[in-house]
Amino acid sequence: GAGVSQTPSNKVTEKGKYVELRCDPISGHTALYWYRQSLGQGPEFLIYFQGTGAADDSGLPNDRFFAVRPEGSVSTLKIQRTERGDSAVYLCASSPARNNEQFFGPGTRLTVL
Amino acid sequence: GESVGLHLPTLSVQEGDNSIINCAYSNSASDYFIWYKQESGKGPQFIIDIRSNMDKRQGQRVTVLLNKTVKHLSLQIAATQPGDSAVYFCAEIRGNTGKLIFGQGTTLQVKP
């Protein structure tokens, strides 16, 4: 069956621009997670959705980062006024429920010039 | 601060040998650990998990050992194959949201 998909696979932008990263979870998965992975590091938690609501956004680094999941399925991670330090791979994972196995997408590689 | 981490950045083994990848954690309250495999350009892939009420768990060619006394866990891969070449992460599920806390990763290189 279809796994988690993320678009775009690569995004190059200029410092100060706004970007949106999309995640399509596995159908029926109510839990959705965003992580950020810098080169040579493990993924770092950003935000967790249970259904439509952000149940834990403690990993968002600052108020330039925001995420939505309006219908409890697709999620969009939004980054305002991008900085070079935002360059990383942004990973999305979905799960049938919290504390269950998480299935990861291939990630979006964001490069801020 | 509390952390989950791995001992070695790179492990090189001969095809057919067994591999052992180690991980240390600092939070004695941690009770659920997962090993992930990440190939280049892909997201992490679940390998095996273990809860703190167990010392050992086996899967297909993989075994995870948990030593709560010294806060250490290891991943053993039997008869390592070229397809096992990847970065391996141990991760802890923390809190009641199920968020994963990852270590830095060990790169496994399998020599033919």
PDB file of N, CA and C in Angstrom, chain A residues 33 35 37 40-43 45 48 56 58 91 98-99 101-102 104-106, chain B residues 32 36 38 41-44 46 89 93 95-100 102-104:
ATOM      1  N   TYR A  33       3.594  13.182  12.905  1.00  0.00           N
ATOM      2  CA  TYR A  33       4.752  13.822  13.536  1.00  0.00           C
ATOM      3  C   TYR A  33       5.619  14.488  12.470  1.00  0.00           C
ATOM      4  N   TYR A  35       9.617  15.931  12.058  1.00  0.00           N
ATOM      5  CA  TYR A  35      10.957  15.948  12.612  1.00  0.00           C
ATOM      6  C   TYR A  35      11.864  16.730  11.651  1.00  0.00           C
ATOM      7  N   GLN A  37      16.000  16.881  10.466  1.00  0.00           N
ATOM      8  CA  GLN A  37      17.267  16.171  10.550  1.00  0.00           C
ATOM      9  C   GLN A  37      18.364  16.982   9.874  1.00  0.00           C
ATOM     10  N   GLY A  40      24.273  14.585   9.382  1.00  0.00           N
ATOM     11  CA  GLY A  40      25.064  13.828  10.340  1.00  0.00           C
ATOM     12  C   GLY A  40      24.435  13.668  11.706  1.00  0.00           C
ATOM     13  N   GLN A  41      23.191  14.115  11.850  1.00  0.00           N
ATOM     14  CA  GLN A  41      22.502  14.044  13.140  1.00  0.00           C
ATOM     15  C   GLN A  41      21.268  13.155  13.045  1.00  0.00           C
ATOM     16  N   GLY A  42      20.775  12.776  14.204  1.00  0.00           N
ATOM     17  CA  GLY A  42      19.503  12.077  14.244  1.00  0.00           C
ATOM     18  C   GLY A  42      18.361  13.057  14.090  1.00  0.00           C
ATOM     19  N   PRO A  43      17.188  12.573  13.689  1.00  0.00           N
ATOM     20  CA  PRO A  43      16.022  13.466  13.579  1.00  0.00           C
ATOM     21  C   PRO A  43      15.663  14.072  14.928  1.00  0.00           C
ATOM     22  N   PHE A  45      12.534  16.003  17.024  1.00  0.00           N
ATOM     23  CA  PHE A  45      11.085  16.200  17.052  1.00  0.00           C
ATOM     24  C   PHE A  45      10.723  17.671  16.928  1.00  0.00           C
ATOM     25  N   TYR A  48       3.662  17.261  16.997  1.00  0.00           N
ATOM     26  CA  TYR A  48       2.827  16.057  16.931  1.00  0.00           C
ATOM     27  C   TYR A  48       1.361  16.474  16.829  1.00  0.00           C
ATOM     28  N   ASP A  56       1.300  18.457  20.711  1.00  0.00           N
ATOM     29  CA  ASP A  56       2.609  18.756  21.291  1.00  0.00           C
ATOM     30  C   ASP A  56       3.429  19.501  20.246  1.00  0.00           C
ATOM     31  N   SER A  58       6.163  21.343  21.237  1.00  0.00           N
ATOM     32  CA  SER A  58       7.307  21.760  22.050  1.00  0.00           C
ATOM     33  C   SER A  58       8.630  21.756  21.299  1.00  0.00           C
ATOM     34  N   LEU A  91      11.342  15.622   7.983  1.00  0.00           N
ATOM     35  CA  LEU A  91      10.729  14.299   7.896  1.00  0.00           C
ATOM     36  C   LEU A  91       9.337  14.324   8.523  1.00  0.00           C
ATOM     37  N   ARG A  98      -0.834   7.236  18.863  1.00  0.00           N
ATOM     38  CA  ARG A  98       0.415   7.591  19.539  1.00  0.00           C
ATOM     39  C   ARG A  98       0.968   6.338  20.222  1.00  0.00           C
ATOM     40  N   ASN A  99       2.304   6.328  20.373  1.00  0.00           N
ATOM     41  CA  ASN A  99       2.998   5.207  20.990  1.00  0.00           C
ATOM     42  C   ASN A  99       2.925   3.921  20.167  1.00  0.00           C
ATOM     43  N   GLU A 101       4.120   2.181  16.230  1.00  0.00           N
ATOM     44  CA  GLU A 101       5.195   2.321  15.248  1.00  0.00           C
ATOM     45  C   GLU A 101       4.913   3.501  14.331  1.00  0.00           C
ATOM     46  N   GLN A 102       5.948   4.313  14.105  1.00  0.00           N
ATOM     47  CA  GLN A 102       5.833   5.452  13.210  1.00  0.00           C
ATOM     48  C   GLN A 102       6.434   5.092  11.861  1.00  0.00           C
ATOM     49  N   PHE A 104       7.843   6.574   8.415  1.00  0.00           N
ATOM     50  CA  PHE A 104       8.421   7.830   7.950  1.00  0.00           C
ATOM     51  C   PHE A 104       8.302   7.982   6.426  1.00  0.00           C
ATOM     52  N   GLY A 105       8.135   9.223   6.009  1.00  0.00           N
ATOM     53  CA  GLY A 105       8.248   9.557   4.603  1.00  0.00           C
ATOM     54  C   GLY A 105       9.703   9.752   4.225  1.00  0.00           C
ATOM     55  N   PRO A 106       9.967  10.024   2.943  1.00  0.00           N
ATOM     56  CA  PRO A 106      11.355  10.179   2.479  1.00  0.00           C
ATOM     57  C   PRO A 106      11.975  11.514   2.835  1.00  0.00           C
TER      58      PRO A 106
ATOM     59  N   TYR B  32      10.859   2.602  26.689  1.00  0.00           N
ATOM     60  CA  TYR B  32      10.515   2.053  25.384  1.00  0.00           C
ATOM     61  C   TYR B  32      11.536   2.544  24.379  1.00  0.00           C
ATOM     62  N   TYR B  36      16.159   2.110  14.506  1.00  0.00           N
ATOM     63  CA  TYR B  36      15.784   2.467  13.141  1.00  0.00           C
ATOM     64  C   TYR B  36      16.988   2.328  12.228  1.00  0.00           C
ATOM     65  N   GLN B  38      18.372   3.835   8.534  1.00  0.00           N
ATOM     66  CA  GLN B  38      18.138   4.886   7.544  1.00  0.00           C
ATOM     67  C   GLN B  38      19.122   4.773   6.395  1.00  0.00           C
ATOM     68  N   GLY B  41      18.988   9.060   1.528  1.00  0.00           N
ATOM     69  CA  GLY B  41      17.867   9.633   0.797  1.00  0.00           C
ATOM     70  C   GLY B  41      16.506   9.121   1.216  1.00  0.00           C
ATOM     71  N   LYS B  42      16.480   8.334   2.284  1.00  0.00           N
ATOM     72  CA  LYS B  42      15.198   7.778   2.741  1.00  0.00           C
ATOM     73  C   LYS B  42      14.944   8.161   4.186  1.00  0.00           C
ATOM     74  N   GLY B  43      13.703   7.985   4.609  1.00  0.00           N
ATOM     75  CA  GLY B  43      13.375   8.194   6.002  1.00  0.00           C
ATOM     76  C   GLY B  43      13.758   6.990   6.836  1.00  0.00           C
ATOM     77  N   PRO B  44      13.833   7.139   8.150  1.00  0.00           N
ATOM     78  CA  PRO B  44      14.155   6.002   9.021  1.00  0.00           C
ATOM     79  C   PRO B  44      13.124   4.889   8.885  1.00  0.00           C
ATOM     80  N   PHE B  46      11.705   1.357  10.735  1.00  0.00           N
ATOM     81  CA  PHE B  46      11.638   0.573  11.977  1.00  0.00           C
ATOM     82  C   PHE B  46      12.319  -0.777  11.792  1.00  0.00           C
ATOM     83  N   PHE B  89      20.012   4.165  14.081  1.00  0.00           N
ATOM     84  CA  PHE B  89      19.705   5.038  15.215  1.00  0.00           C
ATOM     85  C   PHE B  89      18.972   4.256  16.300  1.00  0.00           C
ATOM     86  N   ILE B  93      11.011   6.455  22.939  1.00  0.00           N
ATOM     87  CA  ILE B  93       9.711   7.120  22.925  1.00  0.00           C
ATOM     88  C   ILE B  93       9.562   7.812  24.264  1.00  0.00           C
ATOM     89  N   GLY B  95       7.428  10.486  26.824  1.00  0.00           N
ATOM     90  CA  GLY B  95       6.169  11.151  27.136  1.00  0.00           C
ATOM     91  C   GLY B  95       4.976  10.393  26.598  1.00  0.00           C
ATOM     92  N   ASN B  96       3.808  10.980  26.756  1.00  0.00           N
ATOM     93  CA  ASN B  96       2.595  10.282  26.342  1.00  0.00           C
ATOM     94  C   ASN B  96       2.149  10.662  24.939  1.00  0.00           C
ATOM     95  N   THR B  97       2.995  11.407  24.209  1.00  0.00           N
ATOM     96  CA  THR B  97       2.644  11.744  22.833  1.00  0.00           C
ATOM     97  C   THR B  97       3.286  10.802  21.820  1.00  0.00           C
ATOM     98  N   GLY B  98       4.194   9.979  22.286  1.00  0.00           N
ATOM     99  CA  GLY B  98       4.856   9.051  21.378  1.00  0.00           C
ATOM    100  C   GLY B  98       5.985   9.656  20.574  1.00  0.00           C
ATOM    101  N   LYS B  99       6.418  10.877  20.901  1.00  0.00           N
ATOM    102  CA  LYS B  99       7.501  11.479  20.129  1.00  0.00           C
ATOM    103  C   LYS B  99       8.794  10.707  20.349  1.00  0.00           C
ATOM    104  N   LEU B 100       9.592  10.639  19.293  1.00  0.00           N
ATOM    105  CA  LEU B 100      10.840   9.892  19.319  1.00  0.00           C
ATOM    106  C   LEU B 100      12.000  10.830  19.612  1.00  0.00           C
ATOM    107  N   PHE B 102      15.918  10.716  19.203  1.00  0.00           N
ATOM    108  CA  PHE B 102      16.936   9.940  18.510  1.00  0.00           C
ATOM    109  C   PHE B 102      18.332  10.269  19.025  1.00  0.00           C
ATOM    110  N   GLY B 103      19.214   9.271  18.937  1.00  0.00           N
ATOM    111  CA  GLY B 103      20.636   9.503  19.106  1.00  0.00           C
ATOM    112  C   GLY B 103      21.228   9.957  17.781  1.00  0.00           C
ATOM    113  N   GLN B 104      22.569  10.073  17.732  1.00  0.00           N
ATOM    114  CA  GLN B 104      23.228  10.624  16.546  1.00  0.00           C
ATOM    115  C   GLN B 104      23.386   9.619  15.420  1.00  0.00           C
TER     116      GLN B 104
END
